[in-house]
Amino acid sequence: QLVEMVPAGVDHAVAFLVDAKTLTHPDRPILAVNLYDYVEGLEDQGKGPQRGATFRVVPSEMWSVQNNLTISNMDWEEFAENVDGDGIFRGFE
């Protein structure tokens, strides 16, 4: 629902949401939502197939996700593919 609420023209790469799991899980994993998925040649840029995808991230690693996605230093997949077995990104090792 969040993705549909983002106004046209907003160029944020990611949104972070706190939900019940964040508040009850011992690691406090925050939900990261992909707001901009660039695909070469796509007419409606930013609305690729990974738009709206999610993973969880521990608070101490949020800076890495936000900084790297915002400046396009890394792609969404680089974080999403490095989550632990429970779907939480805890950093690169």
Tab-separated table of N, CA and C in Angstrom:
chain	number	residue	atom	x	y	z
A	1	GLN	N	0.816	-1.196	0.000
A	1	GLN	CA	0.000	0.000	0.000
A	1	GLN	C	0.860	1.261	0.000
A	2	LEU	N	2.003	1.191	0.666
A	2	LEU	CA	2.877	2.360	0.737
A	2	LEU	C	3.310	2.815	-0.650
A	3	VAL	N	3.674	1.889	-1.508
A	3	VAL	CA	4.180	2.229	-2.838
A	3	VAL	C	3.149	3.037	-3.618
A	4	GLU	N	1.880	2.670	-3.511
A	4	GLU	CA	0.842	3.410	-4.218
A	4	GLU	C	0.624	4.796	-3.626
A	5	MET	N	1.004	5.010	-2.389
A	5	MET	CA	0.805	6.297	-1.724
A	5	MET	C	1.907	7.310	-2.030
A	6	VAL	N	3.025	6.849	-2.581
A	6	VAL	CA	4.139	7.739	-2.889
A	6	VAL	C	3.741	8.622	-4.065
A	7	PRO	N	3.787	9.932	-3.893
A	7	PRO	CA	3.395	10.843	-4.980
A	7	PRO	C	4.287	10.703	-6.204
A	8	ALA	N	3.716	10.923	-7.377
A	8	ALA	CA	4.486	10.892	-8.625
A	8	ALA	C	5.606	11.917	-8.550
A	9	GLY	N	6.746	11.571	-9.067
A	9	GLY	CA	7.874	12.488	-9.093
A	9	GLY	C	8.780	12.404	-7.871
A	10	VAL	N	8.363	11.700	-6.841
A	10	VAL	CA	9.218	11.535	-5.665
A	10	VAL	C	10.319	10.563	-6.037
A	11	ASP	N	11.556	10.933	-5.744
A	11	ASP	CA	12.674	10.093	-6.167
A	11	ASP	C	13.403	9.419	-5.011
A	12	HIS	N	12.699	9.141	-3.933
A	12	HIS	CA	13.315	8.420	-2.817
A	12	HIS	C	13.550	6.970	-3.223
A	13	ALA	N	14.672	6.425	-2.811
A	13	ALA	CA	15.019	5.062	-3.176
A	13	ALA	C	14.382	4.031	-2.251
A	14	VAL	N	14.219	4.394	-0.989
A	14	VAL	CA	13.788	3.412	0.007
A	14	VAL	C	12.981	4.096	1.102
A	15	ALA	N	12.059	3.344	1.679
A	15	ALA	CA	11.324	3.803	2.853
A	15	ALA	C	11.557	2.778	3.956
A	16	PHE	N	11.599	3.236	5.181
A	16	PHE	CA	11.768	2.352	6.334
A	16	PHE	C	10.518	2.428	7.187
A	17	LEU	N	9.974	1.258	7.524
A	17	LEU	CA	8.738	1.196	8.297
A	17	LEU	C	8.941	0.390	9.576
A	18	VAL	N	8.354	0.887	10.640
A	18	VAL	CA	8.335	0.166	11.908
A	18	VAL	C	6.964	-0.484	12.029
A	19	ASP	N	6.959	-1.777	12.316
A	19	ASP	CA	5.697	-2.498	12.467
A	19	ASP	C	5.773	-3.378	13.716
A	20	ALA	N	4.787	-4.234	13.890
A	20	ALA	CA	4.731	-5.092	15.078
A	20	ALA	C	5.967	-5.981	15.194
A	21	LYS	N	6.448	-6.527	14.069
A	21	LYS	CA	7.641	-7.377	14.128
A	21	LYS	C	8.853	-6.575	14.605
A	22	THR	N	8.966	-5.344	14.130
A	22	THR	CA	10.070	-4.491	14.566
A	22	THR	C	10.050	-4.332	16.083
A	23	LEU	N	8.881	-4.126	16.616
A	23	LEU	CA	8.744	-3.839	18.045
A	23	LEU	C	8.821	-5.070	18.929
A	24	THR	N	8.623	-6.263	18.368
A	24	THR	CA	8.624	-7.471	19.192
A	24	THR	C	9.839	-8.370	18.995
A	25	HIS	N	10.528	-8.249	17.896
A	25	HIS	CA	11.714	-9.073	17.607
A	25	HIS	C	12.901	-8.524	18.395
A	26	PRO	N	13.728	-9.385	18.965
A	26	PRO	CA	14.862	-8.899	19.767
A	26	PRO	C	15.859	-8.016	19.008
A	27	ASP	N	15.992	-8.213	17.691
A	27	ASP	CA	16.934	-7.412	16.895
A	27	ASP	C	16.315	-6.134	16.350
A	28	ARG	N	15.026	-5.911	16.580
A	28	ARG	CA	14.296	-4.725	16.111
A	28	ARG	C	14.463	-4.484	14.603
A	29	PRO	N	14.247	-5.527	13.765
A	29	PRO	CA	14.449	-5.359	12.317
A	29	PRO	C	13.389	-4.469	11.682
A	30	ILE	N	13.836	-3.432	11.035
A	30	ILE	CA	12.964	-2.456	10.389
A	30	ILE	C	12.707	-2.904	8.949
A	31	LEU	N	11.488	-2.727	8.487
A	31	LEU	CA	11.121	-3.130	7.137
A	31	LEU	C	11.603	-2.086	6.135
A	32	ALA	N	12.423	-2.509	5.191
A	32	ALA	CA	12.894	-1.634	4.112
A	32	ALA	C	12.044	-1.927	2.879
A	33	VAL	N	11.517	-0.874	2.248
A	33	VAL	CA	10.652	-1.013	1.083
A	33	VAL	C	11.309	-0.309	-0.103
A	34	ASN	N	11.463	-1.015	-1.205
A	34	ASN	CA	12.068	-0.461	-2.411
A	34	ASN	C	11.067	0.470	-3.101
A	35	LEU	N	11.395	1.743	-3.193
A	35	LEU	CA	10.512	2.715	-3.824
A	35	LEU	C	10.908	3.059	-5.252
A	36	TYR	N	12.109	2.656	-5.672
A	36	TYR	CA	12.576	3.039	-7.014
A	36	TYR	C	13.399	1.904	-7.598
A	37	ASP	N	12.894	1.291	-8.644
A	37	ASP	CA	13.602	0.193	-9.295
A	37	ASP	C	13.925	0.581	-10.735
A	38	TYR	N	15.165	0.942	-10.972
A	38	TYR	CA	15.623	1.350	-12.309
A	38	TYR	C	15.843	0.115	-13.175
A	39	VAL	N	15.274	0.151	-14.358
A	39	VAL	CA	15.487	-0.907	-15.345
A	39	VAL	C	15.797	-0.224	-16.663
A	40	GLU	N	16.951	-0.541	-17.237
A	40	GLU	CA	17.380	0.039	-18.508
A	40	GLU	C	16.306	-0.163	-19.573
A	41	GLY	N	15.923	0.924	-20.232
A	41	GLY	CA	14.976	0.864	-21.325
A	41	GLY	C	13.510	0.868	-20.914
A	42	LEU	N	13.240	0.848	-19.632
A	42	LEU	CA	11.852	0.874	-19.172
A	42	LEU	C	11.279	2.268	-19.362
A	43	GLU	N	10.114	2.347	-20.001
A	43	GLU	CA	9.512	3.650	-20.285
A	43	GLU	C	9.157	4.406	-19.012
A	44	ASP	N	8.596	3.733	-18.037
A	44	ASP	CA	8.181	4.365	-16.778
A	44	ASP	C	9.277	4.117	-15.734
A	45	GLN	N	10.371	4.882	-15.833
A	45	GLN	CA	11.538	4.651	-14.984
A	45	GLN	C	11.200	4.678	-13.507
A	46	GLY	N	11.839	3.783	-12.801
A	46	GLY	CA	11.658	3.672	-11.368
A	46	GLY	C	10.609	2.652	-10.977
A	47	LYS	N	9.858	2.171	-11.957
A	47	LYS	CA	8.770	1.244	-11.649
A	47	LYS	C	9.045	-0.157	-12.181
A	48	GLY	N	10.283	-0.594	-11.992
A	48	GLY	CA	10.650	-1.944	-12.401
A	48	GLY	C	10.026	-2.992	-11.495
A	49	PRO	N	10.299	-4.266	-11.785
A	49	PRO	CA	9.653	-5.361	-11.059
A	49	PRO	C	10.023	-5.455	-9.573
A	50	GLN	N	11.146	-4.853	-9.172
A	50	GLN	CA	11.538	-4.901	-7.762
A	50	GLN	C	10.948	-3.755	-6.942
A	51	ARG	N	10.205	-2.861	-7.587
A	51	ARG	CA	9.552	-1.766	-6.852
A	51	ARG	C	8.523	-2.373	-5.914
A	52	GLY	N	8.609	-2.030	-4.641
A	52	GLY	CA	7.707	-2.583	-3.640
A	52	GLY	C	8.278	-3.792	-2.916
A	53	ALA	N	9.413	-4.293	-3.379
A	53	ALA	CA	10.043	-5.431	-2.709
A	53	ALA	C	10.504	-5.011	-1.308
A	54	THR	N	10.613	-5.972	-0.413
A	54	THR	CA	10.988	-5.662	0.966
A	54	THR	C	12.037	-6.628	1.507
A	55	PHE	N	12.729	-6.185	2.499
A	55	PHE	CA	13.541	-7.028	3.371
A	55	PHE	C	13.639	-6.284	4.697
A	56	ARG	N	14.146	-6.935	5.698
A	56	ARG	CA	14.302	-6.294	7.007
A	56	ARG	C	15.774	-6.002	7.259
A	57	VAL	N	16.011	-4.964	8.036
A	57	VAL	CA	17.370	-4.537	8.325
A	57	VAL	C	17.459	-4.127	9.800
A	58	VAL	N	18.545	-4.538	10.455
A	58	VAL	CA	18.740	-4.121	11.842
A	58	VAL	C	19.065	-2.623	11.850
A	59	PRO	N	18.664	-1.913	12.901
A	59	PRO	CA	18.869	-0.458	12.939
A	59	PRO	C	20.312	-0.015	12.690
A	60	SER	N	21.275	-0.756	13.178
A	60	SER	CA	22.674	-0.350	13.013
A	60	SER	C	23.165	-0.423	11.569
A	61	GLU	N	22.417	-1.051	10.679
A	61	GLU	CA	22.803	-1.156	9.263
A	61	GLU	C	21.921	-0.325	8.343
A	62	MET	N	20.957	0.390	8.901
A	62	MET	CA	20.079	1.210	8.065
A	62	MET	C	20.867	2.251	7.275
A	63	TRP	N	21.870	2.825	7.872
A	63	TRP	CA	22.674	3.852	7.198
A	63	TRP	C	23.256	3.303	5.902
A	64	SER	N	23.727	2.056	5.925
A	64	SER	CA	24.348	1.464	4.748
A	64	SER	C	23.333	1.298	3.618
A	65	VAL	N	22.150	0.818	3.954
A	65	VAL	CA	21.092	0.645	2.965
A	65	VAL	C	20.702	2.002	2.389
A	66	GLN	N	20.408	2.940	3.245
A	66	GLN	CA	19.945	4.265	2.795
A	66	GLN	C	21.008	4.977	1.963
A	67	ASN	N	22.209	5.052	2.475
A	67	ASN	CA	23.269	5.778	1.770
A	67	ASN	C	23.566	5.171	0.404
A	68	ASN	N	23.759	3.866	0.363
A	68	ASN	CA	24.158	3.223	-0.887
A	68	ASN	C	23.058	3.196	-1.938
A	69	LEU	N	21.807	3.034	-1.522
A	69	LEU	CA	20.720	3.060	-2.501
A	69	LEU	C	20.459	4.471	-2.995
A	70	THR	N	20.544	5.444	-2.117
A	70	THR	CA	20.262	6.829	-2.494
A	70	THR	C	21.238	7.358	-3.537
A	71	ILE	N	22.501	7.011	-3.415
A	71	ILE	CA	23.486	7.500	-4.388
A	71	ILE	C	23.756	6.482	-5.508
A	72	SER	N	22.967	5.427	-5.554
A	72	SER	CA	23.102	4.365	-6.562
A	72	SER	C	24.484	3.732	-6.555
A	73	ASN	N	25.089	3.665	-5.384
A	73	ASN	CA	26.378	2.997	-5.239
A	73	ASN	C	26.203	1.484	-5.263
A	74	MET	N	25.052	1.022	-4.774
A	74	MET	CA	24.718	-0.396	-4.761
A	74	MET	C	23.267	-0.551	-5.202
A	75	ASP	N	22.913	-1.757	-5.601
A	75	ASP	CA	21.547	-2.047	-6.025
A	75	ASP	C	20.780	-2.742	-4.908
A	76	TRP	N	19.456	-2.685	-5.008
A	76	TRP	CA	18.572	-3.324	-4.044
A	76	TRP	C	18.958	-4.795	-3.837
A	77	GLU	N	19.207	-5.489	-4.939
A	77	GLU	CA	19.504	-6.912	-4.882
A	77	GLU	C	20.733	-7.219	-4.035
A	78	GLU	N	21.704	-6.307	-4.021
A	78	GLU	CA	22.915	-6.562	-3.246
A	78	GLU	C	22.613	-6.673	-1.761
A	79	PHE	N	21.627	-5.952	-1.299
A	79	PHE	CA	21.217	-6.056	0.100
A	79	PHE	C	20.267	-7.231	0.288
A	80	ALA	N	19.248	-7.315	-0.572
A	80	ALA	CA	18.224	-8.356	-0.441
A	80	ALA	C	18.822	-9.756	-0.534
A	81	GLU	N	19.858	-9.919	-1.322
A	81	GLU	CA	20.487	-11.230	-1.467
A	81	GLU	C	21.454	-11.554	-0.325
A	82	ASN	N	21.658	-10.621	0.581
A	82	ASN	CA	22.569	-10.841	1.699
A	82	ASN	C	21.868	-10.819	3.048
A	83	VAL	N	20.577	-11.141	3.044
A	83	VAL	CA	19.860	-11.279	4.311
A	83	VAL	C	20.179	-12.643	4.897
A	84	ASP	N	20.051	-12.759	6.206
A	84	ASP	CA	20.244	-14.043	6.865
A	84	ASP	C	19.037	-14.937	6.593
A	85	GLY	N	19.075	-16.151	7.081
A	85	GLY	CA	17.993	-17.111	6.871
A	85	GLY	C	16.636	-16.626	7.344
A	86	ASP	N	16.628	-15.677	8.264
A	86	ASP	CA	15.359	-15.144	8.771
A	86	ASP	C	14.906	-13.890	8.023
A	87	GLY	N	15.601	-13.559	6.910
A	87	GLY	CA	15.194	-12.420	6.081
A	87	GLY	C	15.664	-11.074	6.582
A	88	ILE	N	16.631	-11.058	7.497
A	88	ILE	CA	17.109	-9.801	8.081
A	88	ILE	C	18.533	-9.510	7.604
A	89	PHE	N	18.739	-8.295	7.101
A	89	PHE	CA	20.080	-7.853	6.715
A	89	PHE	C	20.796	-7.347	7.959
A	90	ARG	N	21.931	-7.952	8.247
A	90	ARG	CA	22.717	-7.587	9.432
A	90	ARG	C	24.101	-7.055	9.048
A	91	GLY	N	24.294	-6.784	7.779
A	91	GLY	CA	25.572	-6.275	7.300
A	91	GLY	C	26.281	-7.305	6.420
A	92	PHE	N	27.341	-6.851	5.775
A	92	PHE	CA	28.133	-7.722	4.913
A	92	PHE	C	29.265	-8.310	5.728
A	93	GLU	N	29.515	-9.575	5.473
A	93	GLU	CA	30.613	-10.222	6.203
A	93	GLU	C	31.657	-10.733	5.272
